[in-house]
Amino acid sequence: MNFIRMPRFVNPKRLVLPVAAMALFILFYIIAALNYPGGSWNDPSHTGFSFWNNYLCDLLDSRAINGSLNTAKVWSRTALAILCAGLAYLWYHLPILFSRRGWTTKILWASGLLAFISMLTLSEGTHDISVRIAGFLGTVGLIALLVELVRYEYRTLYPLGIICILIFLVNYGIYETGNGLRFLPVLQKFTFSLFFLWFFQINRILAKVNRQMHT
């Protein structure tokens, strides 16, 4: 993997992009939810989007669960594309946090970027395989990131990272086994919120380290 050249600096002004991507994702997904015709796996006849019963992925499908044309898909698919692009940009620059770029750094860097690319393929036709590929790559990348954060003693980052990874694995376990499936729609949204908080903190520390290294 010597051919991989990881970044050592980023224009500080551009580190607003991951935060803007997360904010736009939330905004566009709210608009998408407001435009969702209706239906959930628990109640196909339900009108509109249910916070408690609908998955975020329901908004991506061409048709709503109640059979109507899904007028929310443009907003939700745009939101997903923006989020993946913004977080991939953040992930691309994560090696700046680490002075030595060993195998762990290279693994976290490559697997994380591939996970975001896999998420862009998420649709009703490829949902399950996209989730499994992105889930596997994401798990590898997140664990490798956590190892590096602990190694470099980023004490403001790795405790929340441990919580995020554990909850992520719980989500994935429920998805694969079907046990506790009725809790997954709410747990999914809670997990997204925690990850957004973690990524925001990572972005903030990255900006600080980047500034200290080049002043």
Coordinates of C-alpha atoms in Angstrom, one line a residue:
M1 CA 0.0 0.0 0.0
N2 CA 3.0 2.3 -0.5
F3 CA 1.2 3.7 -3.5
I4 CA -1.3 5.4 -1.2
R5 CA -0.5 9.0 -0.6
M6 CA -2.5 10.4 2.3
P7 CA -3.0 14.2 2.8
R8 CA -0.9 16.1 5.3
F9 CA -2.7 19.4 5.1
V10 CA -6.1 20.8 4.2
N11 CA -7.2 24.4 3.6
P12 CA -8.8 25.3 6.9
K13 CA -11.8 27.1 5.2
R14 CA -12.7 23.8 3.5
L15 CA -13.3 22.0 6.8
V16 CA -16.6 23.7 7.0
L17 CA -17.8 21.3 4.2
P18 CA -18.4 18.2 6.4
V19 CA -20.4 20.3 8.9
A20 CA -22.4 21.9 6.1
A21 CA -23.0 18.4 4.6
M22 CA -24.4 17.1 7.9
A23 CA -26.6 20.2 8.3
L24 CA -28.0 19.9 4.8
F25 CA -28.6 16.2 5.3
I26 CA -30.8 17.0 8.3
L27 CA -32.6 19.8 6.5
F28 CA -33.3 17.8 3.3
Y29 CA -34.3 14.7 5.2
I30 CA -36.9 16.8 7.2
I31 CA -38.2 18.1 3.9
A32 CA -38.3 14.5 2.5
A33 CA -40.1 13.2 5.6
L34 CA -42.7 16.0 5.2
N35 CA -43.2 14.9 1.6
Y36 CA -43.4 11.1 2.2
P37 CA -46.8 9.8 1.1
G38 CA -47.0 7.2 3.9
G39 CA -46.8 3.6 5.0
S40 CA -44.4 1.8 7.3
W41 CA -43.5 -1.9 7.7
N42 CA -45.6 -1.9 10.9
D43 CA -48.5 0.0 9.4
P44 CA -48.6 0.1 5.6
S45 CA -51.8 2.3 5.6
H46 CA -50.2 5.0 7.8
T47 CA -50.3 8.5 6.3
G48 CA -47.1 10.4 6.1
F49 CA -43.7 9.6 7.7
S50 CA -43.6 8.0 11.2
F51 CA -40.6 8.9 13.3
W52 CA -41.2 5.7 15.4
N53 CA -41.9 3.2 12.6
N54 CA -40.2 4.4 9.4
Y55 CA -36.6 3.8 8.5
L56 CA -34.6 6.6 6.9
C57 CA -34.1 4.3 3.9
D58 CA -37.9 4.3 3.3
L59 CA -37.5 7.8 2.0
L60 CA -35.1 6.6 -0.7
D61 CA -37.4 4.2 -2.5
S62 CA -39.2 5.1 -5.7
R63 CA -42.5 4.1 -4.2
A64 CA -43.7 4.6 -0.6
I65 CA -44.7 1.5 1.4
N66 CA -48.4 2.4 0.9
G67 CA -47.8 2.0 -2.9
S68 CA -47.9 5.6 -3.8
L69 CA -45.2 7.3 -5.9
N70 CA -42.6 8.5 -3.4
T71 CA -42.4 12.3 -3.8
A72 CA -39.7 12.4 -1.1
K73 CA -37.0 10.4 -3.0
V74 CA -35.4 13.5 -4.7
W75 CA -34.8 15.2 -1.4
S76 CA -33.6 12.1 0.4
R77 CA -31.3 10.9 -2.4
T78 CA -29.9 14.4 -2.6
A79 CA -29.4 14.4 1.1
L80 CA -27.6 11.1 1.1
A81 CA -25.3 12.1 -1.8
I82 CA -24.4 15.4 0.0
L83 CA -23.7 13.6 3.3
C84 CA -21.5 10.9 1.8
A85 CA -19.5 13.5 -0.1
G86 CA -19.1 15.7 3.0
L87 CA -18.1 12.9 5.3
A88 CA -15.8 11.3 2.7
Y89 CA -14.1 14.7 2.5
L90 CA -13.6 14.6 6.3
W91 CA -12.5 11.0 6.2
Y92 CA -10.0 11.6 3.4
H93 CA -8.2 14.1 5.7
L94 CA -8.3 12.0 8.9
P95 CA -4.6 11.0 8.5
I96 CA -3.7 14.6 9.4
L97 CA -4.5 13.6 13.0
F98 CA -1.7 11.0 13.1
S99 CA 2.0 11.8 12.7
R100 CA 2.8 8.3 11.6
R101 CA 0.9 6.6 8.9
G102 CA 1.2 2.9 9.5
W103 CA -1.0 0.0 8.4
T104 CA -3.8 0.9 10.8
T105 CA -4.0 4.4 9.4
K106 CA -4.0 3.1 5.8
I107 CA -6.7 0.6 6.6
L108 CA -9.0 3.1 8.3
W109 CA -8.5 5.5 5.4
A110 CA -9.2 3.1 2.6
S111 CA -12.0 1.2 4.2
G112 CA -13.8 4.3 5.3
L113 CA -13.7 5.9 1.9
L114 CA -14.9 2.7 0.3
A115 CA -17.8 2.5 2.8
F116 CA -19.0 6.0 1.8
I117 CA -18.8 5.0 -1.9
S118 CA -20.8 1.9 -1.1
M119 CA -23.5 3.9 0.6
L120 CA -24.0 5.9 -2.6
T121 CA -25.3 2.8 -4.3
L122 CA -28.1 2.4 -1.7
S123 CA -31.5 2.0 -3.4
E124 CA -34.5 -0.3 -3.2
G125 CA -32.9 -2.7 -5.7
T126 CA -29.5 -2.9 -3.9
H127 CA -30.4 -2.0 -0.4
D128 CA -29.4 -5.2 1.4
I129 CA -26.1 -5.8 -0.4
S130 CA -25.2 -2.1 -0.1
V131 CA -25.9 -2.1 3.6
R132 CA -23.8 -5.3 4.2
I133 CA -20.8 -4.0 2.1
A134 CA -20.9 -0.6 3.7
G135 CA -21.5 -2.1 7.1
F136 CA -18.4 -4.4 6.9
L137 CA -16.2 -1.7 5.4
G138 CA -17.5 0.9 7.9
T139 CA -16.9 -1.4 10.9
V140 CA -13.3 -2.1 9.8
G141 CA -12.7 1.7 9.3
L142 CA -14.3 2.7 12.6
I143 CA -12.4 0.2 14.6
A144 CA -9.1 1.1 13.0
L145 CA -9.9 4.8 13.6
L146 CA -10.7 4.1 17.3
V147 CA -7.3 2.2 17.6
E148 CA -5.5 5.3 16.3
L149 CA -7.4 7.7 18.4
V150 CA -6.5 5.7 21.6
R151 CA -2.9 5.3 20.5
Y152 CA -2.5 9.1 20.0
E153 CA -4.5 9.8 23.2
Y154 CA -7.3 11.9 21.7
R155 CA -9.2 11.7 25.0
T156 CA -12.0 14.0 23.8
L157 CA -12.7 11.8 20.8
Y158 CA -12.4 8.1 21.6
P159 CA -14.9 7.7 24.5
L160 CA -17.8 8.8 22.2
G161 CA -16.2 6.8 19.4
I162 CA -16.5 3.6 21.5
I163 CA -20.2 4.4 22.2
C164 CA -20.9 5.0 18.6
I165 CA -19.2 1.8 17.4
L166 CA -21.1 -0.3 20.0
I167 CA -24.4 1.2 19.0
F168 CA -23.5 0.8 15.3
L169 CA -22.9 -2.9 15.9
V170 CA -26.2 -3.2 17.8
N171 CA -28.0 -1.7 14.8
Y172 CA -26.2 -4.1 12.5
G173 CA -26.9 -7.1 14.7
I174 CA -30.6 -6.3 14.8
Y175 CA -30.7 -5.8 11.1
E176 CA -29.1 -9.1 10.4
T177 CA -30.9 -11.2 13.0
G178 CA -34.3 -9.5 13.1
N179 CA -34.3 -9.6 16.9
G180 CA -35.7 -6.4 18.3
L181 CA -36.6 -5.1 14.8
R182 CA -39.4 -3.0 16.1
F183 CA -36.9 -0.8 18.0
L184 CA -34.6 -0.3 15.0
P185 CA -36.3 2.7 13.4
V186 CA -35.8 4.9 16.5
L187 CA -32.4 3.4 17.3
Q188 CA -31.3 4.2 13.7
K189 CA -32.1 7.8 14.1
F190 CA -30.5 8.0 17.6
T191 CA -27.3 6.3 16.1
F192 CA -27.2 8.9 13.3
S193 CA -27.4 11.7 15.9
L194 CA -24.5 10.3 17.9
F195 CA -22.4 9.8 14.9
F196 CA -23.0 13.3 13.7
L197 CA -21.9 14.6 17.1
W198 CA -18.8 12.5 16.9
F199 CA -17.9 13.5 13.4
F200 CA -18.5 17.2 14.4
Q201 CA -16.0 16.7 17.2
I202 CA -13.5 14.9 15.0
N203 CA -13.8 17.8 12.4
R204 CA -13.2 20.3 15.2
I205 CA -10.1 18.6 16.4
L206 CA -8.8 18.0 12.9
A207 CA -9.1 21.7 12.2
K208 CA -7.1 22.4 15.4
V209 CA -4.4 20.0 14.6
N210 CA -4.2 21.1 11.0
R211 CA -3.8 24.7 12.2
Q212 CA -1.1 23.9 14.7
M213 CA 0.9 22.0 12.2
H214 CA 1.1 24.8 9.7
T215 CA 1.4 28.0 11.8

